[in-house]
Coordinates of N, CA and C in Angstrom, one line a residue:
M1 N -32.2 -13.1 -14.4 CA -32.6 -14.4 -13.8 C -33.7 -14.2 -12.8
E2 N -34.7 -15.1 -12.8 CA -35.8 -15.0 -11.9 C -35.5 -15.8 -10.5
S3 N -36.2 -15.3 -9.5 CA -36.2 -16.0 -8.2 C -34.9 -16.0 -7.5
I4 N -34.1 -14.9 -7.7 CA -32.9 -14.6 -7.0 C -33.2 -13.6 -5.9
T5 N -33.0 -14.0 -4.6 CA -33.3 -13.1 -3.5 C -32.2 -12.0 -3.4
D6 N -32.6 -10.9 -2.8 CA -31.6 -9.8 -2.5 C -30.5 -10.3 -1.6
E7 N -30.8 -11.3 -0.7 CA -29.8 -11.7 0.2 C -28.8 -12.7 -0.4
A8 N -29.0 -13.1 -1.6 CA -28.1 -14.1 -2.2 C -26.8 -13.3 -2.5
S9 N -25.6 -14.0 -2.4 CA -24.4 -13.4 -2.8 C -24.3 -13.5 -4.3
F10 N -23.3 -12.7 -4.9 CA -23.2 -12.7 -6.3 C -22.8 -14.1 -6.8
L11 N -21.9 -14.8 -6.1 CA -21.5 -16.1 -6.5 C -22.6 -17.2 -6.3
E12 N -23.5 -17.0 -5.3 CA -24.6 -17.8 -5.2 C -25.5 -17.7 -6.3
M13 N -25.6 -16.5 -6.9 CA -26.4 -16.3 -8.1 C -25.8 -17.0 -9.2
L14 N -24.5 -17.0 -9.4 CA -23.9 -17.8 -10.4 C -24.0 -19.3 -10.2
D15 N -24.1 -19.7 -8.9 CA -24.3 -21.1 -8.6 C -25.7 -21.5 -9.1
V16 N -26.7 -20.7 -8.9 CA -28.1 -21.0 -9.3 C -28.1 -21.0 -10.9
L17 N -27.4 -20.1 -11.5 CA -27.4 -20.0 -12.9 C -26.8 -21.4 -13.5
N18 N -25.7 -21.8 -12.9 CA -25.1 -23.1 -13.3 C -26.0 -24.3 -13.1
E19 N -26.7 -24.3 -12.0 CA -27.6 -25.4 -11.7 C -28.7 -25.4 -12.8
R20 N -29.2 -24.3 -13.2 CA -30.2 -24.2 -14.2 C -29.7 -24.6 -15.6
L21 N -28.5 -24.2 -15.9 CA -27.8 -24.6 -17.1 C -27.6 -26.1 -17.2
I22 N -27.1 -26.7 -16.1 CA -26.9 -28.1 -16.1 C -28.2 -28.9 -16.2
A23 N -29.2 -28.4 -15.5 CA -30.6 -29.1 -15.6 C -31.1 -29.1 -17.0
K24 N -30.7 -28.1 -17.8 CA -31.1 -28.1 -19.2 C -30.2 -28.8 -20.1
G25 N -29.1 -29.4 -19.5 CA -28.2 -30.1 -20.4 C -27.1 -29.3 -21.0
E26 N -27.0 -28.0 -20.5 CA -26.0 -27.1 -21.1 C -24.8 -27.0 -20.2
E27 N -23.7 -26.5 -20.7 CA -22.5 -26.4 -20.0 C -22.5 -25.3 -19.0
A28 N -22.0 -25.5 -17.8 CA -21.9 -24.5 -16.7 C -20.9 -23.5 -17.0
V29 N -21.1 -22.3 -16.5 CA -20.1 -21.2 -16.6 C -19.0 -21.4 -15.6
V30 N -17.7 -21.4 -16.1 CA -16.6 -21.6 -15.3 C -16.2 -20.2 -14.6
F31 N -16.0 -20.2 -13.3 CA -15.5 -19.0 -12.6 C -14.7 -19.5 -11.4
D32 N -13.8 -18.6 -11.0 CA -12.9 -18.9 -9.8 C -13.6 -18.6 -8.5
H33 N -13.5 -19.5 -7.5 CA -14.0 -19.2 -6.2 C -13.4 -20.2 -5.2
D34 N -13.3 -19.8 -3.9 CA -12.8 -20.8 -2.9 C -13.5 -20.5 -1.6
C35 N -12.9 -19.6 -0.8 CA -13.3 -19.4 0.6 C -14.7 -18.8 0.7
R36 N -15.0 -17.9 -0.2 CA -16.2 -17.1 -0.2 C -16.4 -16.3 1.1
E37 N -15.3 -15.9 1.6 CA -15.3 -15.0 2.8 C -14.4 -13.8 2.7
G38 N -14.0 -13.5 1.4 CA -13.2 -12.3 1.2 C -11.8 -12.4 1.7
I39 N -11.3 -13.6 1.8 CA -10.0 -13.8 2.4 C -9.0 -14.4 1.4
C40 N -9.4 -15.3 0.5 CA -8.4 -16.0 -0.3 C -8.0 -15.3 -1.6
G41 N -8.8 -14.4 -2.1 CA -8.4 -13.6 -3.3 C -8.7 -14.4 -4.6
T42 N -9.4 -15.5 -4.5 CA -9.6 -16.3 -5.7 C -10.7 -15.7 -6.6
C43 N -11.8 -15.2 -6.1 CA -12.8 -14.7 -6.9 C -12.3 -13.4 -7.7
S44 N -12.7 -13.3 -8.9 CA -12.1 -12.3 -9.8 C -13.0 -12.0 -11.0
L45 N -13.9 -11.1 -10.8 CA -14.8 -10.8 -11.9 C -14.9 -9.2 -12.1
M46 N -15.0 -8.9 -13.3 CA -15.4 -7.5 -13.7 C -16.9 -7.5 -13.8
I47 N -17.6 -6.7 -13.0 CA -19.0 -6.6 -12.9 C -19.5 -5.2 -13.3
N48 N -20.2 -5.1 -14.5 CA -20.5 -3.9 -15.0 C -19.3 -2.9 -15.2
G49 N -18.2 -3.5 -15.6 CA -17.0 -2.7 -15.8 C -16.2 -2.4 -14.6
Q50 N -16.6 -2.8 -13.4 CA -15.9 -2.5 -12.2 C -15.3 -3.8 -11.6
A51 N -14.0 -3.8 -11.2 CA -13.4 -4.9 -10.5 C -14.2 -5.2 -9.2
H52 N -14.7 -6.4 -9.1 CA -15.4 -6.9 -7.9 C -16.8 -6.2 -7.8
G53 N -17.2 -5.3 -8.7 CA -18.5 -4.8 -8.7 C -18.6 -3.4 -8.0
P54 N -19.8 -2.9 -7.8 CA -20.1 -1.5 -7.4 C -19.7 -1.2 -5.9
Q55 N -19.6 -2.2 -5.1 CA -19.4 -1.9 -3.6 C -17.9 -1.7 -3.3
R56 N -17.6 -0.6 -2.7 CA -16.2 -0.3 -2.4 C -15.7 -1.3 -1.2
A57 N -14.5 -1.7 -1.3 CA -13.9 -2.5 -0.3 C -14.6 -3.8 -0.1
T58 N -15.0 -4.4 -1.2 CA -15.8 -5.7 -1.2 C -15.3 -6.6 -2.3
T59 N -15.1 -7.8 -2.0 CA -14.7 -8.8 -3.0 C -16.0 -9.3 -3.7
T60 N -15.9 -10.0 -4.8 CA -17.0 -10.5 -5.5 C -17.8 -11.4 -4.7
C61 N -17.2 -12.3 -3.9 CA -17.9 -13.2 -3.0 C -18.7 -12.6 -1.9
Q62 N -18.3 -11.3 -1.5 CA -19.0 -10.6 -0.5 C -20.1 -9.7 -1.0
L63 N -20.2 -9.6 -2.3 CA -21.1 -8.7 -3.0 C -22.5 -9.4 -3.0
H64 N -23.6 -8.7 -2.7 CA -24.9 -9.3 -2.6 C -25.8 -8.7 -3.7
M65 N -26.8 -9.5 -4.1 CA -27.7 -9.0 -5.1 C -28.5 -7.8 -4.8
R66 N -28.6 -7.4 -3.5 CA -29.3 -6.2 -3.1 C -28.5 -5.0 -3.6
S67 N -27.3 -5.2 -4.1 CA -26.6 -4.0 -4.7 C -27.1 -3.7 -6.1
F68 N -28.0 -4.5 -6.6 CA -28.5 -4.2 -8.0 C -30.0 -4.1 -7.9
K69 N -30.6 -3.4 -8.9 CA -32.0 -3.2 -8.9 C -32.7 -4.4 -9.7
S70 N -33.9 -4.6 -9.4 CA -34.7 -5.7 -10.1 C -34.7 -5.4 -11.6
N71 N -34.4 -6.4 -12.4 CA -34.4 -6.4 -13.9 C -33.2 -5.6 -14.4
D72 N -32.2 -5.3 -13.6 CA -31.0 -4.7 -14.1 C -30.3 -5.7 -15.0
T73 N -29.6 -5.2 -16.0 CA -28.7 -6.0 -16.9 C -27.3 -6.0 -16.2
I74 N -26.8 -7.1 -15.9 CA -25.4 -7.2 -15.3 C -24.5 -7.8 -16.3
V75 N -23.4 -7.1 -16.6 CA -22.4 -7.6 -17.5 C -21.2 -8.1 -16.7
I76 N -20.9 -9.4 -16.9 CA -19.9 -10.1 -16.1 C -18.7 -10.5 -17.1
E77 N -17.5 -10.1 -16.7 CA -16.3 -10.4 -17.6 C -15.2 -10.9 -16.7
P78 N -14.3 -11.6 -17.2 CA -13.1 -12.0 -16.5 C -12.2 -10.8 -16.3
W79 N -11.1 -10.9 -15.4 CA -10.2 -9.8 -15.3 C -9.7 -9.3 -16.6
R80 N -9.6 -8.0 -16.8 CA -9.1 -7.4 -18.0 C -7.6 -7.1 -17.8
A81 N -6.8 -8.0 -18.2 CA -5.3 -7.8 -18.1 C -4.6 -8.8 -19.0
G82 N -3.7 -8.3 -19.8 CA -2.9 -9.2 -20.6 C -2.1 -10.2 -19.8
A83 N -1.7 -9.8 -18.6 CA -0.9 -10.7 -17.8 C -1.7 -11.8 -17.2
F84 N -3.0 -11.7 -17.3 CA -3.9 -12.8 -16.8 C -4.7 -13.4 -17.9
P85 N -4.0 -14.3 -18.7 CA -4.7 -14.9 -19.8 C -6.0 -15.7 -19.3
I86 N -7.0 -15.7 -20.2 CA -8.2 -16.4 -19.8 C -8.0 -17.9 -20.0
I87 N -8.4 -18.7 -19.0 CA -8.3 -20.1 -19.1 C -9.6 -20.6 -19.7
K88 N -10.8 -20.2 -19.2 CA -12.1 -20.5 -19.8 C -13.1 -19.7 -19.1
D89 N -14.0 -19.2 -19.9 CA -15.2 -18.4 -19.5 C -14.7 -17.2 -18.6
L90 N -14.9 -17.3 -17.3 CA -14.6 -16.2 -16.4 C -13.3 -16.5 -15.5
M91 N -12.6 -17.6 -15.8 CA -11.4 -18.0 -15.0 C -10.2 -17.5 -15.7
V92 N -9.3 -16.9 -15.0 CA -8.0 -16.4 -15.6 C -6.8 -17.1 -14.9
D93 N -5.7 -17.0 -15.5 CA -4.4 -17.6 -15.0 C -3.7 -16.4 -14.3
R94 N -3.5 -16.5 -13.0 CA -2.8 -15.4 -12.3 C -1.4 -15.9 -11.8
S95 N -0.8 -16.8 -12.5 CA 0.5 -17.4 -12.1 C 1.6 -16.3 -12.3
S96 N 1.3 -15.2 -13.0 CA 2.3 -14.2 -13.1 C 2.5 -13.5 -11.7
F97 N 1.5 -13.5 -10.9 CA 1.7 -13.1 -9.5 C 2.6 -14.0 -8.7
D98 N 2.4 -15.3 -9.0 CA 3.2 -16.3 -8.3 C 4.7 -16.1 -8.6
R99 N 5.0 -15.8 -9.8 CA 6.4 -15.6 -10.2 C 7.0 -14.4 -9.5
I100 N 6.2 -13.4 -9.3 CA 6.7 -12.2 -8.6 C 7.1 -12.5 -7.1
V101 N 6.2 -13.3 -6.5 CA 6.4 -13.7 -5.1 C 7.6 -14.6 -5.0
E102 N 7.7 -15.5 -5.9 CA 8.8 -16.4 -5.9 C 10.2 -15.7 -6.1
A103 N 10.1 -14.5 -6.7 CA 11.4 -13.8 -6.9 C 11.9 -13.2 -5.6
G104 N 11.1 -12.9 -4.6 CA 11.6 -12.3 -3.4 C 10.6 -12.2 -2.3
G105 N 9.5 -12.7 -2.4 CA 8.5 -12.6 -1.3 C 8.6 -13.5 -0.2
F106 N 9.8 -13.5 0.4 CA 10.2 -14.4 1.5 C 11.3 -13.8 2.3
I107 N 11.6 -14.3 3.5 CA 12.7 -14.0 4.3 C 13.5 -15.2 4.6
T108 N 14.8 -15.1 4.7 CA 15.7 -16.3 5.0 C 16.1 -16.4 6.4
S109 N 16.0 -15.3 7.2 CA 16.4 -15.4 8.6 C 15.4 -16.2 9.4
P110 N 15.9 -17.0 10.4 CA 15.0 -17.8 11.3 C 14.1 -16.8 12.1
T111 N 12.8 -17.2 12.1 CA 11.9 -16.3 12.8 C 11.4 -17.0 14.1
G112 N 11.7 -18.3 14.3 CA 11.3 -19.0 15.5 C 9.8 -19.4 15.4
G113 N 9.3 -19.9 16.5 CA 8.0 -20.3 16.6 C 7.1 -19.2 17.3
A114 N 5.9 -19.5 17.5 CA 4.9 -18.5 18.1 C 5.4 -17.9 19.4
P115 N 6.0 -18.7 20.3 CA 6.5 -18.1 21.6 C 7.6 -17.1 21.4
D116 N 8.3 -17.1 20.2 CA 9.4 -16.2 20.0 C 8.9 -14.9 19.3
A117 N 7.6 -14.7 19.1 CA 7.1 -13.6 18.3 C 7.5 -12.2 18.9
N118 N 7.6 -12.1 20.2 CA 7.9 -10.8 20.8 C 9.3 -10.6 21.2
L119 N 10.2 -11.5 20.7 CA 11.7 -11.3 21.0 C 12.3 -10.1 20.3
I120 N 11.8 -9.8 19.1 CA 12.3 -8.6 18.4 C 11.3 -7.5 18.5
P121 N 11.6 -6.4 19.2 CA 10.6 -5.3 19.3 C 10.4 -4.6 18.0
V122 N 9.1 -4.4 17.7 CA 8.7 -3.7 16.5 C 7.9 -2.5 16.9
P123 N 8.2 -1.3 16.6 CA 7.4 -0.1 16.9 C 6.0 -0.3 16.4
K124 N 5.0 0.1 17.1 CA 3.6 -0.1 16.7 C 3.3 0.5 15.3
P125 N 3.7 1.8 15.0 CA 3.4 2.3 13.7 C 4.0 1.5 12.6
V126 N 5.2 0.9 12.8 CA 5.8 0.0 11.8 C 5.0 -1.3 11.7
A127 N 4.7 -1.9 12.8 CA 3.9 -3.1 12.8 C 2.5 -2.9 12.1
D128 N 1.9 -1.7 12.4 CA 0.6 -1.4 11.8 C 0.7 -1.3 10.3
A129 N 1.8 -0.6 9.8 CA 2.0 -0.4 8.4 C 2.2 -1.7 7.7
S130 N 3.0 -2.6 8.3 CA 3.3 -3.9 7.7 C 2.0 -4.7 7.7
M131 N 1.2 -4.7 8.7 CA 0.0 -5.5 8.7 C -1.0 -4.9 7.7
D132 N -1.0 -3.6 7.5 CA -1.9 -3.1 6.5 C -1.5 -3.6 5.1
A133 N -0.2 -3.6 4.8 CA 0.3 -4.1 3.5 C 0.0 -5.6 3.4
A134 N 0.1 -6.3 4.5 CA -0.1 -7.8 4.5 C -1.6 -8.1 4.2
A135 N -2.5 -7.2 4.3 CA -3.9 -7.4 4.1 C -4.2 -7.8 2.6
C136 N -3.2 -7.5 1.7 CA -3.4 -7.8 0.3 C -3.7 -9.3 0.1
I137 N -4.7 -9.6 -0.6 CA -5.1 -11.0 -0.8 C -4.7 -11.5 -2.2
G138 N -4.1 -10.7 -3.0 CA -3.6 -11.1 -4.3 C -4.7 -11.4 -5.3
C139 N -5.8 -10.7 -5.2 CA -6.9 -11.1 -6.1 C -6.7 -10.6 -7.5
G140 N -5.9 -9.5 -7.7 CA -5.6 -9.0 -9.0 C -6.5 -7.8 -9.4
A141 N -7.4 -7.4 -8.5 CA -8.3 -6.3 -8.9 C -7.6 -5.0 -9.3
C142 N -6.4 -4.8 -8.6 CA -5.6 -3.6 -8.9 C -5.1 -3.6 -10.4
V143 N -4.7 -4.8 -10.9 CA -4.3 -4.9 -12.2 C -5.4 -4.8 -13.2
A144 N -6.6 -5.4 -12.9 CA -7.7 -5.3 -13.7 C -8.3 -3.9 -13.9
A145 N -8.2 -3.2 -12.8 CA -8.7 -1.8 -12.8 C -7.8 -0.8 -13.5
C146 N -6.5 -1.1 -13.5 CA -5.5 -0.2 -14.0 C -5.6 -0.1 -15.6
P147 N -5.7 1.1 -16.1 CA -5.7 1.2 -17.6 C -4.4 0.7 -18.3
N148 N -3.3 0.6 -17.5 CA -2.1 0.1 -18.1 C -1.8 -1.4 -17.7
G149 N -2.7 -2.0 -16.9 CA -2.5 -3.3 -16.5 C -1.2 -3.4 -15.6
A150 N -1.0 -2.4 -14.7 CA 0.2 -2.4 -13.9 C -0.1 -3.2 -12.6
A151 N 0.9 -3.8 -12.0 CA 0.8 -4.5 -10.7 C 1.5 -3.9 -9.6
N152 N 1.7 -2.6 -9.6 CA 2.5 -1.9 -8.6 C 1.9 -2.0 -7.2
L153 N 0.6 -1.9 -7.1 CA 0.0 -2.0 -5.8 C 0.2 -3.3 -5.2
F154 N 0.0 -4.4 -5.9 CA 0.2 -5.7 -5.4 C 1.7 -5.9 -5.0
V155 N 2.6 -5.6 -5.9 CA 4.0 -5.8 -5.6 C 4.5 -4.9 -4.5
G156 N 4.0 -3.6 -4.5 CA 4.3 -2.7 -3.4 C 3.8 -3.3 -2.0
A157 N 2.6 -3.9 -2.0 CA 2.1 -4.5 -0.7 C 3.0 -5.6 -0.3
K158 N 3.4 -6.5 -1.2 CA 4.2 -7.7 -0.9 C 5.6 -7.3 -0.4
I159 N 6.1 -6.3 -1.0 CA 7.5 -5.8 -0.6 C 7.4 -5.1 0.7
S160 N 6.4 -4.2 0.9 CA 6.3 -3.4 2.1 C 6.0 -4.2 3.3
H161 N 5.2 -5.3 3.2 CA 4.9 -6.2 4.2 C 6.2 -6.7 4.9
L162 N 7.2 -7.1 4.1 CA 8.4 -7.7 4.6 C 9.5 -6.6 4.9
N163 N 9.6 -5.6 4.0 CA 10.7 -4.6 4.1 C 10.5 -3.7 5.3
L164 N 9.3 -3.6 5.8 CA 9.2 -2.7 7.0 C 9.6 -3.4 8.3
L165 N 9.6 -4.7 8.3 CA 9.9 -5.4 9.5 C 11.4 -5.7 9.7
P166 N 11.9 -5.8 11.0 CA 13.3 -6.1 11.2 C 13.7 -7.4 10.6
Q167 N 12.8 -8.4 10.6 CA 13.1 -9.7 10.0 C 13.4 -9.7 8.5
G168 N 12.9 -8.7 7.9 CA 13.0 -8.6 6.4 C 14.1 -7.7 5.9
Q169 N 15.0 -7.2 6.8 CA 16.0 -6.3 6.4 C 17.2 -6.9 5.6
A170 N 17.5 -8.2 5.9 CA 18.6 -8.8 5.2 C 18.5 -8.8 3.7
E171 N 17.3 -9.1 3.2 CA 17.1 -9.1 1.8 C 16.4 -7.9 1.3
R172 N 16.3 -6.8 2.0 CA 15.4 -5.7 1.7 C 15.6 -5.2 0.3
Y173 N 16.8 -4.9 -0.1 CA 17.0 -4.2 -1.4 C 17.0 -5.3 -2.5
K174 N 17.6 -6.4 -2.2 CA 17.6 -7.5 -3.3 C 16.1 -7.9 -3.5
R175 N 15.3 -7.9 -2.5 CA 13.9 -8.3 -2.6 C 13.2 -7.3 -3.6
A176 N 13.4 -6.0 -3.3 CA 12.7 -5.0 -4.1 C 13.1 -5.1 -5.5
E177 N 14.4 -5.2 -5.7 CA 14.9 -5.3 -7.1 C 14.4 -6.5 -7.8
A178 N 14.5 -7.7 -7.2 CA 14.1 -8.9 -7.9 C 12.6 -8.9 -8.2
M179 N 11.8 -8.4 -7.3 CA 10.3 -8.5 -7.4 C 9.9 -7.4 -8.5
V180 N 10.4 -6.3 -8.4 CA 10.1 -5.2 -9.4 C 10.5 -5.6 -10.8
D181 N 11.7 -6.2 -10.9 CA 12.2 -6.6 -12.2 C 11.3 -7.7 -12.8
T182 N 10.9 -8.6 -12.0 CA 10.0 -9.7 -12.4 C 8.6 -9.1 -12.8
M183 N 8.1 -8.1 -12.1 CA 6.9 -7.5 -12.4 C 7.0 -6.8 -13.8
D184 N 8.1 -6.1 -14.0 CA 8.2 -5.4 -15.3 C 8.2 -6.3 -16.5
E185 N 8.5 -7.6 -16.3 CA 8.5 -8.6 -17.4 C 7.1 -8.9 -17.8
H186 N 6.1 -8.8 -17.0 CA 4.8 -9.3 -17.2 C 3.7 -8.2 -17.2
F187 N 3.9 -7.1 -16.6 CA 2.9 -6.1 -16.4 C 3.2 -4.7 -17.0
G188 N 2.2 -3.9 -17.1 CA 2.4 -2.5 -17.6 C 3.0 -1.6 -16.6
S189 N 3.3 -0.4 -17.0 CA 3.9 0.6 -16.2 C 2.9 1.5 -15.4
C190 N 3.2 1.8 -14.2 CA 2.3 2.7 -13.4 C 2.4 4.1 -13.9
T191 N 1.3 4.8 -14.1 CA 1.3 6.2 -14.5 C 0.4 7.0 -13.5
N192 N 0.3 6.5 -12.3 CA -0.3 7.2 -11.1 C -1.8 7.5 -11.4
H193 N -2.6 6.6 -12.0 CA -4.0 6.9 -12.1 C -4.7 6.7 -10.7
G194 N -4.2 5.8 -9.9 CA -4.8 5.5 -8.6 C -6.0 4.6 -8.6
E195 N -6.4 4.1 -9.8 CA -7.5 3.2 -9.9 C -7.3 1.9 -9.1
C196 N -6.0 1.5 -9.0 CA -5.7 0.3 -8.2 C -6.2 0.3 -6.8
S197 N -5.8 1.4 -6.1 CA -6.2 1.5 -4.7 C -7.7 1.6 -4.5
A198 N -8.4 2.3 -5.5 CA -9.8 2.5 -5.4 C -10.5 1.2 -5.6
A199 N -10.0 0.3 -6.4 CA -10.6 -1.0 -6.7 C -10.2 -2.1 -5.7
C200 N -9.2 -1.8 -4.9 CA -8.7 -2.9 -3.9 C -9.7 -3.2 -2.9
P201 N -10.1 -4.4 -2.7 CA -11.1 -4.8 -1.7 C -10.6 -4.6 -0.3
K202 N -9.3 -4.6 -0.1 CA -8.7 -4.4 1.2 C -8.2 -3.0 1.4
E203 N -8.5 -2.1 0.4 CA -8.1 -0.7 0.5 C -6.6 -0.4 0.8
I204 N -5.8 -1.2 0.1 CA -4.3 -1.0 0.3 C -4.0 0.4 -0.2
S205 N -3.2 1.1 0.6 CA -2.8 2.5 0.3 C -1.8 2.6 -0.8
L206 N -1.8 3.7 -1.5 CA -0.8 4.0 -2.5 C 0.6 4.2 -1.9
D207 N 0.6 4.3 -0.6 CA 1.9 4.5 0.1 C 2.9 3.3 -0.1
V208 N 2.3 2.1 -0.3 CA 3.2 0.9 -0.5 C 3.9 1.1 -1.9
I209 N 3.3 1.7 -2.8 CA 4.0 1.9 -4.1 C 5.2 2.9 -3.9
A210 N 5.0 3.9 -3.1 CA 6.1 4.9 -2.8 C 7.3 4.2 -2.1
L211 N 7.0 3.3 -1.2 CA 8.0 2.6 -0.5 C 8.7 1.6 -1.4
M212 N 8.0 0.9 -2.3 CA 8.6 0.0 -3.3 C 9.5 0.8 -4.2
N213 N 9.1 2.0 -4.7 CA 9.9 2.7 -5.6 C 11.2 3.2 -4.9
K214 N 11.0 3.6 -3.6 CA 12.2 4.1 -2.8 C 13.2 3.0 -2.7
D215 N 12.8 1.8 -2.3 CA 13.7 0.7 -2.1 C 14.3 0.2 -3.4
Y216 N 13.5 0.2 -4.4 CA 14.0 -0.2 -5.7 C 15.1 0.7 -6.2
R217 N 14.9 2.1 -6.0 CA 16.0 3.0 -6.4 C 17.2 2.8 -5.5
S218 N 17.0 2.6 -4.3 CA 18.2 2.3 -3.4 C 18.9 1.1 -3.8
A219 N 18.2 0.1 -4.2 CA 18.8 -1.2 -4.7 C 19.7 -0.9 -5.9
K220 N 19.2 -0.2 -6.8 CA 20.0 0.1 -8.0 C 21.2 1.0 -7.7
F221 N 21.0 1.9 -6.8 CA 22.1 2.8 -6.4 C 23.2 2.0 -5.7
K222 N 22.8 1.0 -4.8 CA 23.8 0.2 -4.2 C 24.5 -0.7 -5.2
N223 N 23.8 -1.2 -6.2 CA 24.5 -2.0 -7.2 C 25.5 -1.2 -8.0
R224 N 25.2 0.1 -8.3 CA 26.2 0.9 -9.0 C 27.4 1.2 -8.1
K225 N 27.2 1.4 -6.8 CA 28.3 1.6 -5.9 C 29.2 0.4 -5.9
E226 N 28.6 -0.8 -5.8 CA 29.4 -2.0 -5.8 C 30.2 -2.2 -7.0
L227 N 29.6 -1.9 -8.2 CA 30.3 -2.1 -9.5 C 31.4 -1.1 -9.6
S228 N 31.3 0.1 -9.0 CA 32.3 1.1 -9.1 C 33.6 0.7 -8.3
R229 N 33.3 -0.1 -7.2 CA 34.4 -0.6 -6.4 C 35.3 -1.7 -7.1
N230 N 34.6 -2.4 -8.0 CA 35.3 -3.5 -8.6 C 36.1 -3.1 -9.8

């Protein structure tokens, strides 16, 4: 494309492309976008075979054209994942993520309002770890980058965010079991490639997968103990 400045974002480049297509009476390219600030997790493109493109810790909407050389050929694809069926062009359906969150990504204990935030003391290392996990924006880059199409980093982040906090203890093991079982219905198995964390724009650590696996095993062990009592 001609006349695209280095300062334009990748999505602005697609906007210009669509304007030119529409001006010629052709159909615009469909792609997901919303906040364009790297917060909402809506943008989801494979760019030259990399989730979100060549810049580490960067969402597609934060990627700028200065990351590419003049006259470079750029290959743009939708997320590569069987669990994310293509709706049209570059837009995919990520409702499989929603089903995982619906299975257990919540707490039932009253948390009060903002003035009550400090009533339950939380050690700083625990709070920091929970906040790091909560940074997940649910974009799906981890799944798209994984050769198996696994969602363990996403699910591990959503579980760790709640399971580390005192408010999340009531459903801790049921949450892990329900969310992992739902994940297994839609996504591939993790074989420890580590591509998920490398592709994550929020640099979620693989530690969340370790915590998820630990709590999931504990949940299954508790179930066996309860069954043996009956």
